[in-house]
Amino acid sequence: MSRLVDVCVLVSALAGLVAKGDQPNSSLATRPNFLFILADDLGWGDLSCYGNQQFRTPALDRLAAEGILFTQYYQAGSVCSPSRAALLTSRYPAELRLHGHLATPEQNAARGMPNFMDPSVPTLAQLLRQAGYRTIHIGKWHLGRPDPKVPSLEAYGFDTARWIDCQEGERNLWRLEERPRATAILVDATIEALRQVQDQPFYCQLWLHDPHAPLNPPAELMEKFRRQTPQRFTSPFMVYAATVVEMDRQIGRLFQAMDQMGLRDNTVVIFSSDNGPEDIQIANAAWSGVGSAGPLRGRKRSLYEGGIRVPFIVRWPAGAPAGIVDTSTVIGGVDFLPTVCELAGVPIPEEMKATLRGESMAEAFRGKPQERQKPLFWEWRFRVFNHPWNRCPILAIREGPWKLLMNPDGSRMELYNILEDPGEQNNLAPYRPELVEKLSQQLLDWQRTLPAGPVEPAAGRNDYPWPSPKTMK
């Protein structure tokens, strides 16, 4: 818990930097704009406003000081495609058969997955566009398209889409030679898009691919983090720290441009990450995979806290106070669509309400801690590339302060009080049988509603050798 306390103290101190003129102006708090910045594989503990003392992230620290920092925000998946689908649809990704990241058609078929998110499922962008918002996507998408040759995301509700999956024309920002300027290029495209719509209400999502491996940050930034690393060598810390610092610098440049366009006061800026930090065991992260989940157990792919609990910062000068650290509100990725719709004053069609898995957390976005009414659910059908301590069971539920993890056959029953034990160190399942029975029944009832599909033999196990043998590919 000490890290959480440090976060509260840090953001409260940073809030002193915010001028009194930055307080909410209710006359502006109508039909707000939205800018949603999503980092890729950034851990809960990677920002200095979340307690990181290894390097500084001043732009995002200031965003937290000028807004609300949430400590209990969860994505609906522990990898990218599932998390992104839930954000746009308020559906659990397993319902859409998005169990893992979208890959080749052969790999998708082997895992019981489609090649793209079903465009008939209503999205946040569609609802906002129908209500008069201009909708913009910049950067990583990773939800596929019915026709990958079509340079558009119109089927999913976006008026404008640039650098879809970080590719445009002959350029591919995933290439190592492009990575030093990749975030700058995506920010440039975002600034250009905002200039074209600054006099209209807009929803813009800038989905970055930093700090997803493979990384190649500017060389001059890496030098600042050399420490004891000999010349002619780099360390994973040098690479990762320089990447996150450069990402933060470019985000700060975007905020400056928005200020110059007069977009600051009535734009709801949201910053988060799609899942927890990558593991250095993964080949393309072998020289960079040292992102931090802070005090949390687990990393990317894991349903322990470090795989699904990520940074979440909201700033809205016209509609919410500054300098708040919300340690009590539990928000999930499935809440994103209903929350944004309420803040935008956009009604959700009656026929769609029955399919929404989240709930509006608009009051929390306005600065008032909010108690959620629905539990959150997760499923992970594959092994976890990680230390055995981070290899989770297949299913998880969070309700109130409690989190239960289990396998569908009843094995590996683990119960944690997340408020008292955010690191999931003390399994209370043997001591709370009635609570275990209640939560496990809810969890299994939910799983029965999901489409059937392949489950990897190593899923839910923590007893296979580390690293995993080739037979478990």
Coordinates of C-alpha atoms in Angstrom, one line a residue:
M1 CA 0.0 0.0 0.0
S2 CA 2.9 2.4 0.4
R3 CA 3.2 2.9 -3.3
L4 CA -0.5 4.0 -3.4
V5 CA 0.1 6.4 -0.6
D6 CA 3.1 7.8 -2.5
V7 CA 1.0 8.3 -5.5
C8 CA -1.6 10.3 -3.5
V9 CA 1.1 12.5 -2.0
L10 CA 2.8 13.1 -5.3
V11 CA -0.3 14.1 -7.3
S12 CA -1.5 16.3 -4.5
A13 CA 1.8 18.1 -4.6
L14 CA 1.7 18.4 -8.4
A15 CA -1.8 19.9 -8.1
G16 CA -0.3 22.9 -6.5
L17 CA 1.1 23.7 -9.9
V18 CA -2.3 24.2 -11.3
A19 CA -3.4 27.8 -11.4
K20 CA -6.7 28.9 -9.8
G21 CA -7.9 30.0 -13.2
D22 CA -8.0 26.3 -14.2
Q23 CA -11.0 25.5 -12.0
P24 CA -14.1 24.1 -13.7
N25 CA -16.4 26.6 -15.6
S26 CA -19.9 25.1 -15.7
S27 CA -20.9 27.3 -18.6
L28 CA -18.4 25.4 -20.8
A29 CA -19.3 21.9 -19.6
T30 CA -21.7 21.1 -22.4
R31 CA -21.1 18.9 -25.3
P32 CA -17.4 18.4 -24.5
N33 CA -14.7 17.1 -26.9
F34 CA -12.8 13.9 -26.1
L35 CA -9.2 13.0 -26.7
F36 CA -8.4 9.4 -25.7
I37 CA -4.7 8.6 -25.6
L38 CA -3.9 4.9 -25.3
A39 CA -0.4 3.7 -24.7
D40 CA 0.6 0.1 -25.6
D41 CA 2.1 -2.2 -22.9
L42 CA 2.6 0.6 -20.4
G43 CA 2.6 -0.7 -16.8
W44 CA 0.7 0.7 -13.8
G45 CA 4.0 1.8 -12.2
D46 CA 5.7 3.3 -15.3
L47 CA 4.7 7.0 -14.8
S48 CA 6.3 9.1 -12.2
C49 CA 2.8 10.3 -11.1
Y50 CA 2.2 6.6 -10.2
G51 CA 5.3 6.5 -8.1
N52 CA 8.1 5.6 -10.6
Q53 CA 11.3 7.1 -9.3
Q54 CA 13.6 5.8 -12.1
F55 CA 12.6 8.5 -14.7
R56 CA 10.2 11.4 -15.0
T57 CA 7.1 11.8 -17.1
P58 CA 6.3 15.5 -16.7
A59 CA 3.6 15.9 -19.3
L60 CA 1.5 13.1 -17.9
D61 CA 2.3 14.1 -14.3
R62 CA 0.9 17.6 -15.1
L63 CA -2.2 16.0 -16.7
A64 CA -2.8 14.1 -13.4
A65 CA -2.2 17.3 -11.4
E66 CA -4.8 19.1 -13.5
G67 CA -7.3 16.3 -13.4
I68 CA -8.0 13.0 -11.7
L69 CA -5.7 10.1 -11.3
F70 CA -7.5 6.7 -10.8
T71 CA -5.6 3.9 -9.0
Q72 CA -8.2 1.2 -9.7
Y73 CA -8.8 1.1 -13.4
Y74 CA -8.9 -2.2 -15.3
Q75 CA -8.9 -3.1 -18.9
A76 CA -11.2 -6.0 -20.0
G77 CA -8.3 -7.9 -21.4
S78 CA -4.6 -8.6 -20.6
V79 CA -3.5 -8.1 -24.2
C80 CA -4.3 -5.5 -26.9
S81 CA -7.1 -6.6 -29.2
P82 CA -9.5 -7.7 -26.4
S83 CA -8.9 -4.5 -24.4
R84 CA -9.5 -2.3 -27.4
A85 CA -12.7 -4.1 -28.4
A86 CA -14.2 -3.7 -24.9
L87 CA -13.4 0.1 -24.9
L88 CA -15.3 0.6 -28.2
T89 CA -18.3 -1.7 -27.6
S90 CA -18.8 -2.2 -23.8
R91 CA -18.9 -5.9 -24.5
Y92 CA -16.6 -8.5 -22.9
P93 CA -14.1 -9.4 -25.6
A94 CA -14.7 -13.1 -25.2
E95 CA -18.3 -12.5 -26.3
L96 CA -16.9 -11.3 -29.6
R97 CA -14.5 -14.3 -29.7
L98 CA -11.5 -11.9 -29.3
H99 CA -9.7 -14.1 -26.8
G100 CA -6.2 -12.9 -27.6
H101 CA -4.4 -10.5 -30.1
L102 CA -5.5 -10.7 -33.7
A103 CA -2.7 -12.3 -35.8
T104 CA -2.6 -14.2 -39.1
P105 CA -5.8 -15.9 -40.4
E106 CA -4.2 -19.3 -39.6
Q107 CA -3.4 -18.3 -36.0
N108 CA -6.8 -16.7 -35.5
A109 CA -8.6 -19.9 -36.7
A110 CA -6.5 -22.1 -34.4
R111 CA -7.6 -20.0 -31.4
G112 CA -11.3 -19.9 -32.5
M113 CA -11.0 -16.2 -33.3
P114 CA -12.3 -14.1 -36.3
N115 CA -9.9 -12.0 -38.4
F116 CA -11.6 -8.7 -37.4
M117 CA -14.0 -7.3 -34.9
D118 CA -17.6 -7.7 -36.1
P119 CA -18.5 -4.4 -37.7
S120 CA -22.2 -5.0 -36.9
V121 CA -21.5 -4.6 -33.2
P122 CA -22.3 -1.0 -32.3
T123 CA -19.3 1.1 -31.3
L124 CA -18.8 4.3 -29.4
A125 CA -17.6 6.1 -32.5
Q126 CA -20.8 5.2 -34.3
L127 CA -23.0 6.6 -31.5
L128 CA -21.0 9.8 -31.3
R129 CA -21.0 10.3 -35.0
Q130 CA -24.7 9.9 -35.3
A131 CA -25.0 12.6 -32.6
G132 CA -23.0 15.1 -34.6
Y133 CA -19.5 14.4 -33.3
R134 CA -16.5 14.2 -35.7
T135 CA -14.8 11.0 -35.0
I136 CA -11.0 10.4 -35.5
H137 CA -8.7 7.5 -35.1
I138 CA -4.9 7.9 -35.2
G139 CA -2.4 5.0 -34.8
K140 CA -2.6 1.4 -33.6
W141 CA -5.9 -0.3 -34.2
H142 CA -5.3 -4.0 -34.0
L143 CA -9.0 -5.0 -34.4
G144 CA -8.7 -5.9 -38.1
R145 CA -10.9 -4.7 -40.9
P146 CA -13.4 -6.5 -43.2
D147 CA -11.2 -5.5 -46.1
P148 CA -7.6 -4.7 -45.0
K149 CA -7.0 -3.0 -48.4
V150 CA -9.5 -0.2 -47.6
P151 CA -7.7 2.7 -45.9
S152 CA -10.7 3.5 -43.7
L153 CA -12.4 2.7 -40.4
E154 CA -15.7 4.0 -41.6
A155 CA -17.3 0.6 -40.9
Y156 CA -16.6 1.2 -37.2
G157 CA -17.8 4.8 -37.1
F158 CA -14.7 6.9 -37.8
D159 CA -14.8 9.9 -40.2
T160 CA -11.1 10.1 -40.2
A161 CA -8.4 7.4 -39.8
R162 CA -4.7 8.0 -40.1
W163 CA -1.8 5.6 -39.6
I164 CA -4.1 2.6 -39.1
D165 CA -2.0 0.1 -37.2
C166 CA 0.9 2.6 -37.6
Q167 CA 1.1 2.1 -41.3
E168 CA 0.4 4.6 -44.1
G169 CA 1.4 4.3 -47.7
E170 CA 4.8 2.6 -47.9
R171 CA 5.8 3.6 -44.4
N172 CA 5.5 1.3 -41.4
L173 CA 6.2 2.9 -38.0
W174 CA 6.8 -0.6 -36.5
R175 CA 10.1 -0.8 -38.4
L176 CA 13.1 -0.2 -36.1
E177 CA 14.4 2.6 -38.3
E178 CA 11.1 4.5 -37.9
R179 CA 10.7 3.9 -34.1
P180 CA 12.8 6.9 -32.9
R181 CA 10.2 9.4 -34.5
A182 CA 7.1 7.1 -34.5
T183 CA 5.3 8.8 -31.6
A184 CA 6.2 12.3 -33.0
I185 CA 4.7 11.3 -36.4
L186 CA 1.4 10.1 -34.8
V187 CA 1.2 13.3 -32.7
D188 CA 1.7 15.4 -35.8
A189 CA -1.2 13.6 -37.5
T190 CA -3.3 14.1 -34.4
I191 CA -2.6 17.8 -34.3
E192 CA -3.4 18.1 -38.0
A193 CA -6.7 16.3 -37.6
L194 CA -7.7 18.5 -34.6
R195 CA -7.0 21.6 -36.5
Q196 CA -9.5 20.5 -39.1
V197 CA -12.3 19.9 -36.5
Q198 CA -11.5 22.4 -33.7
D199 CA -14.8 24.3 -34.3
Q200 CA -16.9 21.1 -34.0
P201 CA -17.4 18.6 -31.2
F202 CA -15.0 15.7 -31.7
Y203 CA -14.0 12.4 -30.4
C204 CA -10.3 11.7 -31.2
Q205 CA -8.4 8.6 -30.2
L206 CA -4.7 8.6 -30.4
W207 CA -3.6 5.0 -29.9
L208 CA 0.2 4.8 -29.7
H209 CA 2.3 1.8 -30.2
D210 CA 4.9 2.9 -27.6
P211 CA 6.2 1.3 -25.5
H212 CA 5.3 -2.0 -27.2
A213 CA 8.4 -3.9 -28.3
P214 CA 10.6 -3.9 -30.4
L215 CA 11.8 -0.5 -29.2
N216 CA 14.4 1.9 -30.7
P217 CA 14.2 5.3 -29.0
P218 CA 16.3 8.3 -29.9
A219 CA 20.0 7.6 -29.1
E220 CA 20.5 10.9 -27.4
L221 CA 17.7 10.1 -24.9
M222 CA 19.1 6.7 -24.1
E223 CA 22.4 8.3 -23.1
K224 CA 20.6 10.0 -20.2
F225 CA 19.9 6.6 -18.7
R226 CA 23.2 4.9 -19.4
R227 CA 24.3 4.7 -15.7
Q228 CA 26.9 1.9 -15.4
T229 CA 26.2 0.4 -18.8
P230 CA 29.5 0.3 -20.8
Q231 CA 29.8 2.2 -24.0
R232 CA 28.9 0.2 -27.1
F233 CA 26.2 -1.6 -25.1
T234 CA 22.7 -0.7 -24.1
S235 CA 20.6 -1.9 -21.2
P236 CA 16.9 -2.8 -21.2
F237 CA 16.4 0.1 -18.8
M238 CA 18.1 2.6 -21.2
V239 CA 15.8 1.5 -24.0
Y240 CA 12.6 1.4 -22.1
A241 CA 13.1 4.6 -20.1
A242 CA 14.0 6.6 -23.2
T243 CA 11.0 5.3 -25.0
V244 CA 8.5 6.3 -22.3
V245 CA 10.2 9.7 -21.7
E246 CA 10.0 10.4 -25.5
M247 CA 6.4 9.3 -25.6
D248 CA 5.7 11.7 -22.7
R249 CA 7.5 14.5 -24.4
Q250 CA 5.5 14.1 -27.6
I251 CA 2.2 14.0 -25.6
G252 CA 3.2 17.2 -24.0
R253 CA 3.7 18.7 -27.4
L254 CA 0.2 17.7 -28.3
F255 CA -1.2 19.3 -25.2
Q256 CA 0.6 22.6 -26.1
A257 CA -0.9 22.5 -29.6
M258 CA -4.4 22.0 -28.1
D259 CA -3.9 24.9 -25.8
Q260 CA -3.0 27.1 -28.8
M261 CA -6.2 25.9 -30.5
G262 CA -8.3 26.8 -27.5
L263 CA -9.3 23.2 -26.9
R264 CA -8.1 22.8 -23.4
D265 CA -11.0 23.8 -21.2
N266 CA -13.8 21.7 -22.7
T267 CA -11.9 18.7 -23.9
V268 CA -12.0 15.6 -21.8
V269 CA -8.5 14.2 -22.1
I270 CA -8.2 10.5 -21.1
F271 CA -4.9 8.6 -20.8
S272 CA -4.5 4.9 -20.3
S273 CA -2.7 1.7 -21.4
D274 CA -4.1 -1.3 -23.1
N275 CA -2.6 -3.8 -20.6
G276 CA 0.3 -4.4 -18.3
P277 CA 4.0 -4.4 -19.2
E278 CA 5.6 -6.9 -21.5
D279 CA 7.9 -9.5 -20.1
I280 CA 11.6 -9.7 -21.0
Q281 CA 11.2 -13.4 -21.8
I282 CA 9.4 -12.4 -25.0
A283 CA 11.8 -12.4 -27.9
N284 CA 11.1 -8.9 -29.3
A285 CA 11.3 -7.4 -25.8
A286 CA 14.5 -9.1 -24.9
W287 CA 16.4 -5.8 -24.9
S288 CA 13.6 -3.6 -23.4
G289 CA 11.0 -5.6 -21.4
V290 CA 11.5 -3.9 -18.0
G291 CA 8.2 -2.0 -17.7
S292 CA 6.8 -1.7 -14.2
A293 CA 3.5 -2.9 -12.7
G294 CA 4.5 -1.2 -9.5
P295 CA 3.5 -3.2 -6.4
L296 CA 1.1 -5.4 -8.5
R297 CA 1.5 -9.0 -9.2
G298 CA 1.5 -10.1 -12.9
R299 CA 2.4 -8.6 -16.3
K300 CA 0.9 -8.7 -19.8
R301 CA -1.3 -11.7 -20.4
S302 CA -1.8 -12.3 -16.7
L303 CA -5.2 -11.8 -15.0
Y304 CA -3.4 -10.9 -11.8
E305 CA -3.5 -7.1 -11.2
G306 CA -0.4 -6.2 -13.0
G307 CA -1.7 -7.6 -16.3
I308 CA -5.1 -5.8 -16.3
R309 CA -4.8 -2.8 -13.9
V310 CA -3.2 0.1 -15.7
P311 CA -2.8 3.9 -15.4
F312 CA -6.0 6.0 -16.0
I313 CA -6.0 9.8 -15.9
V314 CA -8.8 12.1 -16.8
R315 CA -8.6 15.9 -17.2
W316 CA -11.6 18.1 -17.9
P317 CA -11.1 21.7 -16.7
A318 CA -14.6 22.7 -17.6
G319 CA -16.3 19.9 -15.8
A320 CA -14.1 18.4 -13.1
P321 CA -11.8 19.7 -10.3
A322 CA -8.0 19.3 -10.4
G323 CA -5.6 17.4 -8.3
I324 CA -7.8 14.4 -7.3
V325 CA -6.4 11.0 -6.6
D326 CA -9.3 8.5 -6.7
T327 CA -8.3 5.4 -4.8
S328 CA -11.8 4.0 -4.3
T329 CA -13.6 4.0 -7.7
V330 CA -13.3 0.8 -9.6
I331 CA -13.6 1.4 -13.3
G332 CA -13.4 -1.1 -16.2
G333 CA -12.8 -0.8 -19.9
V334 CA -16.4 -1.9 -20.5
D335 CA -17.5 1.3 -18.7
F336 CA -15.9 3.6 -21.3
L337 CA -18.7 3.7 -23.9
P338 CA -21.6 4.4 -21.5
T339 CA -19.5 6.9 -19.5
V340 CA -18.4 8.9 -22.6
C341 CA -22.0 8.8 -24.0
E342 CA -23.4 10.3 -20.7
L343 CA -20.8 13.0 -20.6
A344 CA -21.5 13.9 -24.3
G345 CA -25.3 13.8 -23.7
V346 CA -25.6 11.0 -26.3
P347 CA -28.5 8.6 -25.6
I348 CA -27.8 4.9 -26.0
P349 CA -30.5 3.1 -28.1
E350 CA -32.8 0.9 -26.0
E351 CA -32.0 -2.2 -28.1
M352 CA -28.3 -1.7 -27.3
K353 CA -28.7 -1.2 -23.6
A354 CA -29.2 -4.9 -23.0
T355 CA -25.9 -5.8 -24.5
L356 CA -23.8 -3.2 -22.5
R357 CA -21.7 -4.9 -19.9
G358 CA -20.4 -1.7 -18.3
E359 CA -22.0 1.1 -16.5
S360 CA -21.6 4.9 -16.7
M361 CA -18.9 6.2 -14.3
A362 CA -19.6 9.8 -15.3
E363 CA -19.7 11.0 -11.7
A364 CA -16.2 9.7 -11.1
F365 CA -15.1 11.5 -14.3
R366 CA -16.6 14.7 -12.7
G367 CA -14.5 14.2 -9.6
K368 CA -16.9 12.3 -7.3
P369 CA -15.9 8.8 -6.2
Q370 CA -18.4 6.3 -7.4
E371 CA -19.4 2.9 -6.2
R372 CA -19.8 0.5 -9.1
Q373 CA -22.9 -1.7 -9.3
K374 CA -21.7 -4.5 -11.7
P375 CA -18.9 -6.9 -11.2
L376 CA -16.0 -7.1 -13.7
F377 CA -15.2 -10.4 -15.4
W378 CA -12.1 -11.8 -17.3
E379 CA -11.2 -14.9 -19.2
W380 CA -7.7 -15.9 -20.5
R381 CA -7.6 -19.2 -22.5
F382 CA -3.8 -19.4 -23.1
R383 CA -0.6 -19.8 -21.1
V384 CA 1.2 -16.9 -19.6
F385 CA 4.7 -16.2 -20.7
N386 CA 6.0 -15.2 -17.4
H387 CA 7.5 -16.2 -14.1
P388 CA 5.4 -19.0 -12.5
W389 CA 4.3 -16.5 -9.8
N390 CA 2.5 -14.5 -12.5
R391 CA 0.8 -17.4 -14.2
C392 CA -2.9 -16.9 -13.5
P393 CA -6.0 -19.2 -13.5
I394 CA -8.3 -18.9 -16.5
L395 CA -11.1 -16.9 -14.9
A396 CA -11.3 -13.8 -12.7
I397 CA -14.0 -11.6 -11.1
R398 CA -13.8 -8.4 -9.2
E399 CA -16.7 -7.4 -7.0
G400 CA -16.4 -4.8 -4.3
P401 CA -13.0 -5.2 -2.6
W402 CA -12.8 -8.9 -3.5
K403 CA -11.2 -10.6 -6.5
L404 CA -11.5 -14.3 -7.1
L405 CA -9.4 -16.2 -9.7
M406 CA -10.1 -19.9 -10.6
N407 CA -10.0 -22.5 -13.3
P408 CA -13.4 -23.7 -14.7
D409 CA -12.8 -27.1 -13.1
G410 CA -12.6 -25.6 -9.7
S411 CA -8.8 -25.8 -9.3
R412 CA -6.6 -23.0 -8.2
M413 CA -9.2 -21.1 -6.2
E414 CA -7.7 -17.8 -5.1
L415 CA -9.4 -15.0 -3.2
Y416 CA -7.9 -11.6 -2.5
N417 CA -9.0 -8.5 -0.7
I418 CA -7.6 -6.0 -3.3
L419 CA -7.9 -3.0 -1.1
E420 CA -5.8 -4.6 1.7
D421 CA -3.7 -6.8 -0.6
P422 CA -3.2 -5.2 -4.0
G423 CA -0.2 -7.4 -4.7
E424 CA -2.3 -10.5 -4.3
Q425 CA 0.0 -12.1 -1.8
N426 CA -2.4 -13.6 0.7
N427 CA -5.0 -16.1 -0.7
L428 CA -8.0 -16.0 1.6
A429 CA -10.1 -18.7 -0.2
P430 CA -9.6 -21.3 2.6
Y431 CA -11.0 -18.8 5.1
R432 CA -14.0 -17.4 3.3
P433 CA -15.8 -20.4 1.8
E434 CA -19.2 -18.7 1.6
L435 CA -17.8 -15.8 -0.4
V436 CA -15.8 -18.2 -2.6
E437 CA -19.0 -20.1 -3.4
K438 CA -20.9 -16.9 -4.3
L439 CA -18.2 -15.4 -6.5
S440 CA -17.3 -18.7 -8.2
Q441 CA -20.9 -19.3 -9.1
Q442 CA -21.2 -15.8 -10.6
L443 CA -18.0 -16.4 -12.5
L444 CA -19.0 -19.8 -13.9
D445 CA -22.5 -18.5 -14.8
W446 CA -20.8 -15.8 -16.8
Q447 CA -18.4 -18.1 -18.5
R448 CA -21.3 -20.3 -19.7
T449 CA -22.6 -17.3 -21.7
L450 CA -19.4 -17.2 -23.7
P451 CA -18.9 -18.9 -27.1
A452 CA -17.0 -22.2 -26.9
G453 CA -13.6 -22.4 -28.4
P454 CA -10.1 -23.9 -28.0
V455 CA -8.4 -23.6 -24.7
E456 CA -4.6 -24.1 -24.7
P457 CA -3.5 -27.1 -22.5
A458 CA -1.2 -24.9 -20.5
A459 CA -3.9 -22.3 -19.7
G460 CA -4.5 -21.9 -16.0
R461 CA -1.4 -23.8 -15.0
N462 CA 1.6 -22.5 -13.2
D463 CA 3.5 -25.8 -13.0
Y464 CA 5.2 -26.0 -16.4
P465 CA 8.9 -25.3 -16.7
W466 CA 10.2 -21.7 -17.1
P467 CA 10.9 -20.8 -19.8
S468 CA 8.0 -22.7 -21.4
P469 CA 9.0 -25.8 -23.4
K470 CA 8.6 -25.7 -27.2
T471 CA 5.9 -28.4 -26.8
M472 CA 3.6 -25.7 -25.3
K473 CA 3.8 -23.3 -28.2

